PDB file of C-alpha atoms in Angstrom:
ATOM      1  CA  GLY A 175       0.000   0.000   0.000  1.00  0.00           C
ATOM      2  CA  ALA A 176       0.897   3.647  -0.264  1.00  0.00           C
ATOM      3  CA  VAL A 177       3.232   5.075   2.354  1.00  0.00           C
ATOM      4  CA  VAL A 178       2.903   8.405   4.110  1.00  0.00           C
ATOM      5  CA  SER A 179       5.507   9.588   6.569  1.00  0.00           C
ATOM      6  CA  GLN A 180       5.470  12.313   9.194  1.00  0.00           C
ATOM      7  CA  HIS A 181       8.342  14.045  10.849  1.00  0.00           C
ATOM      8  CA  PRO A 182       8.960  14.416  13.678  1.00  0.00           C
ATOM      9  CA  SER A 183       7.097  11.608  15.394  1.00  0.00           C
ATOM     10  CA  TRP A 184       7.052  13.539  18.633  1.00  0.00           C
ATOM     11  CA  VAL A 185       8.134  16.945  19.840  1.00  0.00           C
ATOM     12  CA  ILE A 186       8.294  18.734  23.169  1.00  0.00           C
ATOM     13  CA  CYS A 187       8.620  22.486  23.101  1.00  0.00           C
ATOM     14  CA  LYS A 188       8.285  25.526  25.305  1.00  0.00           C
ATOM     15  CA  SER A 189       5.223  27.710  25.183  1.00  0.00           C
ATOM     16  CA  GLY A 190       5.562  30.447  22.576  1.00  0.00           C
ATOM     17  CA  THR A 191       7.766  28.567  20.146  1.00  0.00           C
ATOM     18  CA  SER A 192       6.755  27.428  16.680  1.00  0.00           C
ATOM     19  CA  VAL A 193       6.766  23.830  15.581  1.00  0.00           C
ATOM     20  CA  LYS A 194       6.834  22.518  12.025  1.00  0.00           C
ATOM     21  CA  ILE A 195       5.470  19.099  11.143  1.00  0.00           C
ATOM     22  CA  GLU A 196       6.143  17.520   7.762  1.00  0.00           C
ATOM     23  CA  CYS A 197       3.917  15.106   5.916  1.00  0.00           C
ATOM     24  CA  ARG A 198       5.305  13.264   2.912  1.00  0.00           C
ATOM     25  CA  SER A 199       3.785  10.825   0.479  1.00  0.00           C
ATOM     26  CA  LEU A 200       6.689   8.542  -0.281  1.00  0.00           C
ATOM     27  CA  ASP A 201       5.567   6.595  -3.325  1.00  0.00           C
ATOM     28  CA  PHE A 202       2.807   8.617  -4.924  1.00  0.00           C
ATOM     29  CA  GLN A 203       1.872  12.171  -5.705  1.00  0.00           C
ATOM     30  CA  ALA A 204      -0.858  13.776  -3.672  1.00  0.00           C
ATOM     31  CA  THR A 205      -2.531  16.942  -4.853  1.00  0.00           C
ATOM     32  CA  THR A 206      -4.560  16.941  -1.664  1.00  0.00           C
ATOM     33  CA  MET A 207      -3.448  16.265   1.872  1.00  0.00           C
ATOM     34  CA  PHE A 208      -5.475  16.582   5.039  1.00  0.00           C
ATOM     35  CA  TRP A 209      -4.446  17.515   8.563  1.00  0.00           C
ATOM     36  CA  TYR A 210      -6.289  16.090  11.534  1.00  0.00           C
ATOM     37  CA  ARG A 211      -5.939  16.663  15.253  1.00  0.00           C
ATOM     38  CA  GLN A 212      -6.754  14.214  18.001  1.00  0.00           C
ATOM     39  CA  PHE A 213      -6.983  15.133  21.671  1.00  0.00           C
ATOM     40  CA  PRO A 214      -6.639  12.391  24.309  1.00  0.00           C
ATOM     41  CA  LYS A 215      -9.479   9.906  24.320  1.00  0.00           C
ATOM     42  CA  GLN A 216     -11.199  11.718  21.481  1.00  0.00           C
ATOM     43  CA  SER A 217     -11.636  11.120  17.803  1.00  0.00           C
ATOM     44  CA  LEU A 218      -9.827  12.689  14.878  1.00  0.00           C
ATOM     45  CA  MET A 219     -11.045  16.101  13.860  1.00  0.00           C
ATOM     46  CA  LEU A 220     -10.258  17.557  10.478  1.00  0.00           C
ATOM     47  CA  MET A 221      -8.314  20.793  10.770  1.00  0.00           C
ATOM     48  CA  ALA A 222      -7.629  21.729   7.180  1.00  0.00           C
ATOM     49  CA  THR A 223      -7.293  20.583   3.614  1.00  0.00           C
ATOM     50  CA  SER A 224      -3.961  21.235   1.979  1.00  0.00           C
ATOM     51  CA  ASN A 225      -3.962  21.687  -1.797  1.00  0.00           C
ATOM     52  CA  GLU A 226      -0.750  21.737  -3.811  1.00  0.00           C
ATOM     53  CA  GLY A 227      -0.127  25.144  -5.280  1.00  0.00           C
ATOM     54  CA  SER A 228      -2.995  26.897  -3.540  1.00  0.00           C
ATOM     55  CA  LYS A 229      -4.091  28.068  -0.138  1.00  0.00           C
ATOM     56  CA  ALA A 230      -5.279  25.595   2.426  1.00  0.00           C
ATOM     57  CA  THR A 231      -8.925  25.342   3.379  1.00  0.00           C
ATOM     58  CA  TYR A 232      -9.515  25.481   7.107  1.00  0.00           C
ATOM     59  CA  GLU A 233     -12.381  23.968   9.042  1.00  0.00           C
ATOM     60  CA  GLN A 234     -14.553  26.161  11.170  1.00  0.00           C
ATOM     61  CA  GLY A 235     -12.906  27.088  14.432  1.00  0.00           C
ATOM     62  CA  VAL A 236      -9.345  26.434  13.246  1.00  0.00           C
ATOM     63  CA  GLU A 237      -7.198  29.570  13.208  1.00  0.00           C
ATOM     64  CA  LYS A 238      -5.401  29.819   9.900  1.00  0.00           C
ATOM     65  CA  ASP A 239      -2.866  32.281  11.283  1.00  0.00           C
ATOM     66  CA  LYS A 240      -1.959  29.891  14.052  1.00  0.00           C
ATOM     67  CA  PHE A 241      -1.799  26.718  11.995  1.00  0.00           C
ATOM     68  CA  LEU A 242       0.117  27.557   8.847  1.00  0.00           C
ATOM     69  CA  ILE A 243      -0.073  25.018   6.061  1.00  0.00           C
ATOM     70  CA  ASN A 244       2.195  24.926   3.060  1.00  0.00           C
ATOM     71  CA  HIS A 245       1.764  22.359   0.304  1.00  0.00           C
ATOM     72  CA  ALA A 246       4.938  23.104  -1.593  1.00  0.00           C
ATOM     73  CA  SER A 247       5.060  20.021  -3.777  1.00  0.00           C
ATOM     74  CA  LEU A 248       3.006  17.006  -4.750  1.00  0.00           C
ATOM     75  CA  THR A 249       4.697  14.947  -2.049  1.00  0.00           C
ATOM     76  CA  LEU A 250       5.095  17.367   0.845  1.00  0.00           C
ATOM     77  CA  SER A 251       2.775  19.342   3.077  1.00  0.00           C
ATOM     78  CA  THR A 252       3.886  21.102   6.234  1.00  0.00           C
ATOM     79  CA  LEU A 253       1.908  22.231   9.245  1.00  0.00           C
ATOM     80  CA  THR A 254       3.456  24.916  11.417  1.00  0.00           C
ATOM     81  CA  VAL A 255       1.967  25.535  14.831  1.00  0.00           C
ATOM     82  CA  THR A 256       2.934  29.123  15.542  1.00  0.00           C
ATOM     83  CA  SER A 257       3.435  30.390  19.078  1.00  0.00           C
ATOM     84  CA  ALA A 258       2.374  27.058  20.490  1.00  0.00           C
ATOM     85  CA  HIS A 259       0.634  26.942  23.855  1.00  0.00           C
ATOM     86  CA  PRO A 260      -0.168  24.028  26.168  1.00  0.00           C
ATOM     87  CA  GLU A 261      -3.696  23.780  24.780  1.00  0.00           C
ATOM     88  CA  ASP A 262      -2.159  22.982  21.379  1.00  0.00           C
ATOM     89  CA  SER A 263      -0.716  19.784  22.808  1.00  0.00           C
ATOM     90  CA  SER A 264      -2.269  17.042  20.751  1.00  0.00           C
ATOM     91  CA  PHE A 265      -1.699  14.243  18.265  1.00  0.00           C
ATOM     92  CA  TYR A 266      -1.481  15.612  14.727  1.00  0.00           C
ATOM     93  CA  ILE A 267      -2.094  13.207  11.850  1.00  0.00           C
ATOM     94  CA  CYS A 268      -1.875  13.904   8.159  1.00  0.00           C
ATOM     95  CA  SER A 269      -3.303  11.948   5.287  1.00  0.00           C
ATOM     96  CA  ALA A 270      -2.596  12.043   1.578  1.00  0.00           C
ATOM     97  CA  HIS A 271      -5.216  11.433  -1.035  1.00  0.00           C
ATOM     98  CA  ARG A 272      -4.200   9.229  -3.911  1.00  0.00           C
ATOM     99  CA  VAL A 273      -6.231   9.867  -7.060  1.00  0.00           C
ATOM    100  CA  ARG A 274      -9.001   7.313  -7.567  1.00  0.00           C
ATOM    101  CA  GLU A 275      -8.112   5.708  -4.279  1.00  0.00           C
ATOM    102  CA  THR A 276      -8.656   6.579  -0.659  1.00  0.00           C
ATOM    103  CA  GLN A 277      -6.587   8.489   1.822  1.00  0.00           C
ATOM    104  CA  TYR A 278      -3.439   7.108   3.362  1.00  0.00           C
ATOM    105  CA  PHE A 279      -2.528   8.211   6.856  1.00  0.00           C
ATOM    106  CA  GLY A 280       0.788   9.121   8.331  1.00  0.00           C
ATOM    107  CA  PRO A 281       1.874   7.692  11.689  1.00  0.00           C
ATOM    108  CA  GLY A 282       1.132  10.944  13.509  1.00  0.00           C
ATOM    109  CA  THR A 283       3.116  13.527  15.450  1.00  0.00           C
ATOM    110  CA  ARG A 284       2.653  13.946  19.162  1.00  0.00           C
ATOM    111  CA  LEU A 285       3.135  17.527  20.299  1.00  0.00           C
ATOM    112  CA  LEU A 286       3.598  18.467  23.928  1.00  0.00           C
ATOM    113  CA  VAL A 287       3.854  22.144  24.743  1.00  0.00           C
ATOM    114  CA  LEU A 288       5.179  22.932  28.198  1.00  0.00           C
TER     115      LEU A 288
ATOM    116  CA  SER B1233     -18.453  18.091  11.741  1.00  0.00           C
ATOM    117  CA  GLN B1234     -18.202  14.500  12.842  1.00  0.00           C
ATOM    118  CA  GLN B1235     -20.553  12.274  11.006  1.00  0.00           C
ATOM    119  CA  GLY B1236     -19.994   8.751  12.237  1.00  0.00           C
ATOM    120  CA  GLU B1237     -21.211   7.756  15.648  1.00  0.00           C
ATOM    121  CA  GLU B1238     -20.113   4.465  17.100  1.00  0.00           C
ATOM    122  CA  ASP B1239     -21.685   2.444  19.788  1.00  0.00           C
ATOM    123  CA  PRO B1240     -20.934   1.183  22.247  1.00  0.00           C
ATOM    124  CA  GLN B1241     -18.406   3.725  23.508  1.00  0.00           C
ATOM    125  CA  ALA B1242     -16.600   0.998  25.370  1.00  0.00           C
ATOM    126  CA  LEU B1243     -16.729  -2.767  25.233  1.00  0.00           C
ATOM    127  CA  SER B1244     -15.048  -5.343  27.441  1.00  0.00           C
ATOM    128  CA  ILE B1245     -15.009  -9.006  26.478  1.00  0.00           C
ATOM    129  CA  GLN B1246     -12.962 -12.129  27.087  1.00  0.00           C
ATOM    130  CA  GLU B1247     -10.619 -13.740  24.632  1.00  0.00           C
ATOM    131  CA  GLY B1248     -12.410 -15.978  22.193  1.00  0.00           C
ATOM    132  CA  GLU B1249     -15.637 -14.012  22.283  1.00  0.00           C
ATOM    133  CA  ASN B1250     -16.925 -11.947  19.385  1.00  0.00           C
ATOM    134  CA  ALA B1251     -16.999  -8.165  19.464  1.00  0.00           C
ATOM    135  CA  THR B1252     -19.542  -6.111  17.552  1.00  0.00           C
ATOM    136  CA  MET B1253     -19.334  -2.377  17.050  1.00  0.00           C
ATOM    137  CA  ASN B1254     -21.870  -0.234  15.265  1.00  0.00           C
ATOM    138  CA  CYS B1255     -21.564   3.009  13.381  1.00  0.00           C
ATOM    139  CA  SER B1256     -24.259   5.380  12.183  1.00  0.00           C
ATOM    140  CA  TYR B1257     -23.839   8.307   9.840  1.00  0.00           C
ATOM    141  CA  LYS B1258     -25.950  11.086   8.434  1.00  0.00           C
ATOM    142  CA  THR B1259     -25.318  11.814   4.756  1.00  0.00           C
ATOM    143  CA  SER B1260     -24.566   9.993   1.522  1.00  0.00           C
ATOM    144  CA  ILE B1261     -21.206   8.304   1.302  1.00  0.00           C
ATOM    145  CA  ASN B1262     -18.869   6.844  -1.302  1.00  0.00           C
ATOM    146  CA  ASN B1263     -17.465   4.350   1.122  1.00  0.00           C
ATOM    147  CA  LEU B1264     -17.090   3.651   4.808  1.00  0.00           C
ATOM    148  CA  GLN B1265     -13.874   2.580   6.443  1.00  0.00           C
ATOM    149  CA  TRP B1266     -12.908   1.089   9.770  1.00  0.00           C
ATOM    150  CA  TYR B1267      -9.661   1.878  11.524  1.00  0.00           C
ATOM    151  CA  ARG B1268      -7.941   0.620  14.625  1.00  0.00           C
ATOM    152  CA  GLN B1269      -5.788   2.727  16.882  1.00  0.00           C
ATOM    153  CA  ASN B1270      -3.678   1.434  19.693  1.00  0.00           C
ATOM    154  CA  SER B1271      -3.154   3.795  22.602  1.00  0.00           C
ATOM    155  CA  GLY B1272      -1.014   6.729  21.565  1.00  0.00           C
ATOM    156  CA  ARG B1273      -0.297   5.307  18.142  1.00  0.00           C
ATOM    157  CA  GLY B1274      -1.301   5.971  14.553  1.00  0.00           C
ATOM    158  CA  LEU B1275      -4.227   4.597  12.632  1.00  0.00           C
ATOM    159  CA  VAL B1276      -4.312   1.162  11.118  1.00  0.00           C
ATOM    160  CA  HIS B1277      -6.661   0.759   8.192  1.00  0.00           C
ATOM    161  CA  LEU B1278      -8.773  -2.357   8.634  1.00  0.00           C
ATOM    162  CA  ILE B1279     -11.302  -2.494   5.867  1.00  0.00           C
ATOM    163  CA  LEU B1280     -13.143  -0.376   3.322  1.00  0.00           C
ATOM    164  CA  ILE B1281     -16.672  -1.093   2.167  1.00  0.00           C
ATOM    165  CA  ARG B1282     -18.127   0.760  -0.792  1.00  0.00           C
ATOM    166  CA  SER B1283     -21.612   2.184  -0.859  1.00  0.00           C
ATOM    167  CA  ASN B1284     -22.802  -0.501  -3.286  1.00  0.00           C
ATOM    168  CA  GLU B1285     -21.533  -3.338  -1.103  1.00  0.00           C
ATOM    169  CA  ARG B1286     -23.474  -4.873   1.737  1.00  0.00           C
ATOM    170  CA  GLU B1287     -20.944  -7.108   3.409  1.00  0.00           C
ATOM    171  CA  LYS B1288     -17.222  -7.627   3.356  1.00  0.00           C
ATOM    172  CA  HIS B1289     -14.850 -10.012   5.088  1.00  0.00           C
ATOM    173  CA  SER B1290     -11.184  -9.798   5.905  1.00  0.00           C
ATOM    174  CA  GLY B1291      -9.734 -12.503   8.113  1.00  0.00           C
ATOM    175  CA  ARG B1292     -11.554 -12.345  11.447  1.00  0.00           C
ATOM    176  CA  LEU B1293     -13.286  -9.113  10.465  1.00  0.00           C
ATOM    177  CA  ARG B1294     -16.742  -8.852   9.018  1.00  0.00           C
ATOM    178  CA  VAL B1295     -18.219  -5.513   8.036  1.00  0.00           C
ATOM    179  CA  THR B1296     -21.775  -4.823   6.972  1.00  0.00           C
ATOM    180  CA  LEU B1297     -23.219  -1.703   5.455  1.00  0.00           C
ATOM    181  CA  ASP B1298     -26.856  -0.716   5.297  1.00  0.00           C
ATOM    182  CA  THR B1299     -27.144   2.493   3.311  1.00  0.00           C
ATOM    183  CA  SER B1300     -30.905   2.673   3.832  1.00  0.00           C
ATOM    184  CA  LYS B1301     -30.341   2.878   7.564  1.00  0.00           C
ATOM    185  CA  LYS B1302     -27.058   4.727   7.208  1.00  0.00           C
ATOM    186  CA  SER B1303     -25.348   2.272   9.468  1.00  0.00           C
ATOM    187  CA  SER B1304     -22.445  -0.147   9.502  1.00  0.00           C
ATOM    188  CA  SER B1305     -21.213  -2.806  11.849  1.00  0.00           C
ATOM    189  CA  LEU B1306     -17.808  -4.294  12.503  1.00  0.00           C
ATOM    190  CA  LEU B1307     -17.616  -7.811  13.872  1.00  0.00           C
ATOM    191  CA  ILE B1308     -14.370  -9.207  15.216  1.00  0.00           C
ATOM    192  CA  THR B1309     -14.622 -12.944  15.702  1.00  0.00           C
ATOM    193  CA  ALA B1310     -12.614 -15.037  18.148  1.00  0.00           C
ATOM    194  CA  SER B1311     -11.111 -11.944  19.735  1.00  0.00           C
ATOM    195  CA  ARG B1312      -7.596 -11.880  21.108  1.00  0.00           C
ATOM    196  CA  ALA B1313      -5.919  -9.731  23.740  1.00  0.00           C
ATOM    197  CA  ALA B1314      -4.007  -8.063  20.899  1.00  0.00           C
ATOM    198  CA  ASP B1315      -7.310  -6.752  19.523  1.00  0.00           C
ATOM    199  CA  THR B1316      -7.487  -4.363  22.472  1.00  0.00           C
ATOM    200  CA  ALA B1317      -7.595  -0.913  20.884  1.00  0.00           C
ATOM    201  CA  SER B1318      -9.913   1.887  19.853  1.00  0.00           C
ATOM    202  CA  TYR B1319     -11.915   1.339  16.694  1.00  0.00           C
ATOM    203  CA  PHE B1320     -13.187   4.158  14.506  1.00  0.00           C
ATOM    204  CA  CYS B1321     -15.491   4.240  11.555  1.00  0.00           C
ATOM    205  CA  ALA B1322     -14.866   6.930   8.963  1.00  0.00           C
ATOM    206  CA  THR B1323     -17.114   7.967   6.123  1.00  0.00           C
ATOM    207  CA  ASP B1324     -15.832   9.127   2.763  1.00  0.00           C
ATOM    208  CA  SER B1325     -18.140  11.500   0.935  1.00  0.00           C
ATOM    209  CA  GLY B1326     -15.564  12.511  -1.636  1.00  0.00           C
ATOM    210  CA  TYR B1327     -13.774  14.931   0.636  1.00  0.00           C
ATOM    211  CA  ALA B1328     -11.925  14.407   3.892  1.00  0.00           C
ATOM    212  CA  LEU B1329     -12.850  11.440   6.031  1.00  0.00           C
ATOM    213  CA  ASN B1330     -15.285  12.044   8.862  1.00  0.00           C
ATOM    214  CA  PHE B1331     -14.469  10.009  11.913  1.00  0.00           C
ATOM    215  CA  GLY B1332     -16.808   8.761  14.555  1.00  0.00           C
ATOM    216  CA  LYS B1333     -16.066   9.011  18.250  1.00  0.00           C
ATOM    217  CA  GLY B1334     -14.798   5.475  18.412  1.00  0.00           C
ATOM    218  CA  THR B1335     -15.343   2.336  20.432  1.00  0.00           C
ATOM    219  CA  SER B1336     -12.781   1.373  23.016  1.00  0.00           C
ATOM    220  CA  LEU B1337     -12.405  -2.409  23.033  1.00  0.00           C
ATOM    221  CA  LEU B1338     -10.776  -4.299  25.878  1.00  0.00           C
ATOM    222  CA  VAL B1339     -10.133  -8.007  25.424  1.00  0.00           C
ATOM    223  CA  THR B1340      -9.078  -9.762  28.597  1.00  0.00           C
ATOM    224  CA  PRO B1341      -7.246 -13.104  28.668  1.00  0.00           C
TER     225      PRO B1341
END
């Protein structure tokens, strides 16, 4: 099956710093990638849709200036959590959509903001 | 917004027993998928059932889909301790996947 990687797998940072998370589709091109967030003991919630070569589409309630998304190529999307705060601590998962197939999920990035 | 709703929220059974989880959704779908997630880990794709399919099997997994009732069920037969995890249904309507709240399954030896 298709492979999607995320980097880093976990990160601990101080409040106020910015954190960048990368999502890569390793063996296929993805014009669309999705970013999800999962708080402890909860389900995955879609944050935004990342489209190659255009601006991301954010779900209601997600601050676009706080969660910067850049889909620079057909195999890479990045999510930057700017000025992270403890309430941003969560599990961030990306997925890449392969044309005429379904989405393939990355292994996730656990963010802990102290 | 979340579309899938699983029940039960939590399920505890003994090894060898069968586990059934249900999922209901609200709008038309292209397909419905089931995922497993071990504590603190990523998602593992279990099975995908298309809107024109009614039942699908994969190993010890059996999934049904009733589009008239907008519901699906996941049956795990002869459960093992290693099946302990959270299980999510996710609906695909041609956009991002919508995940349900999940069922937490505990299989005790």
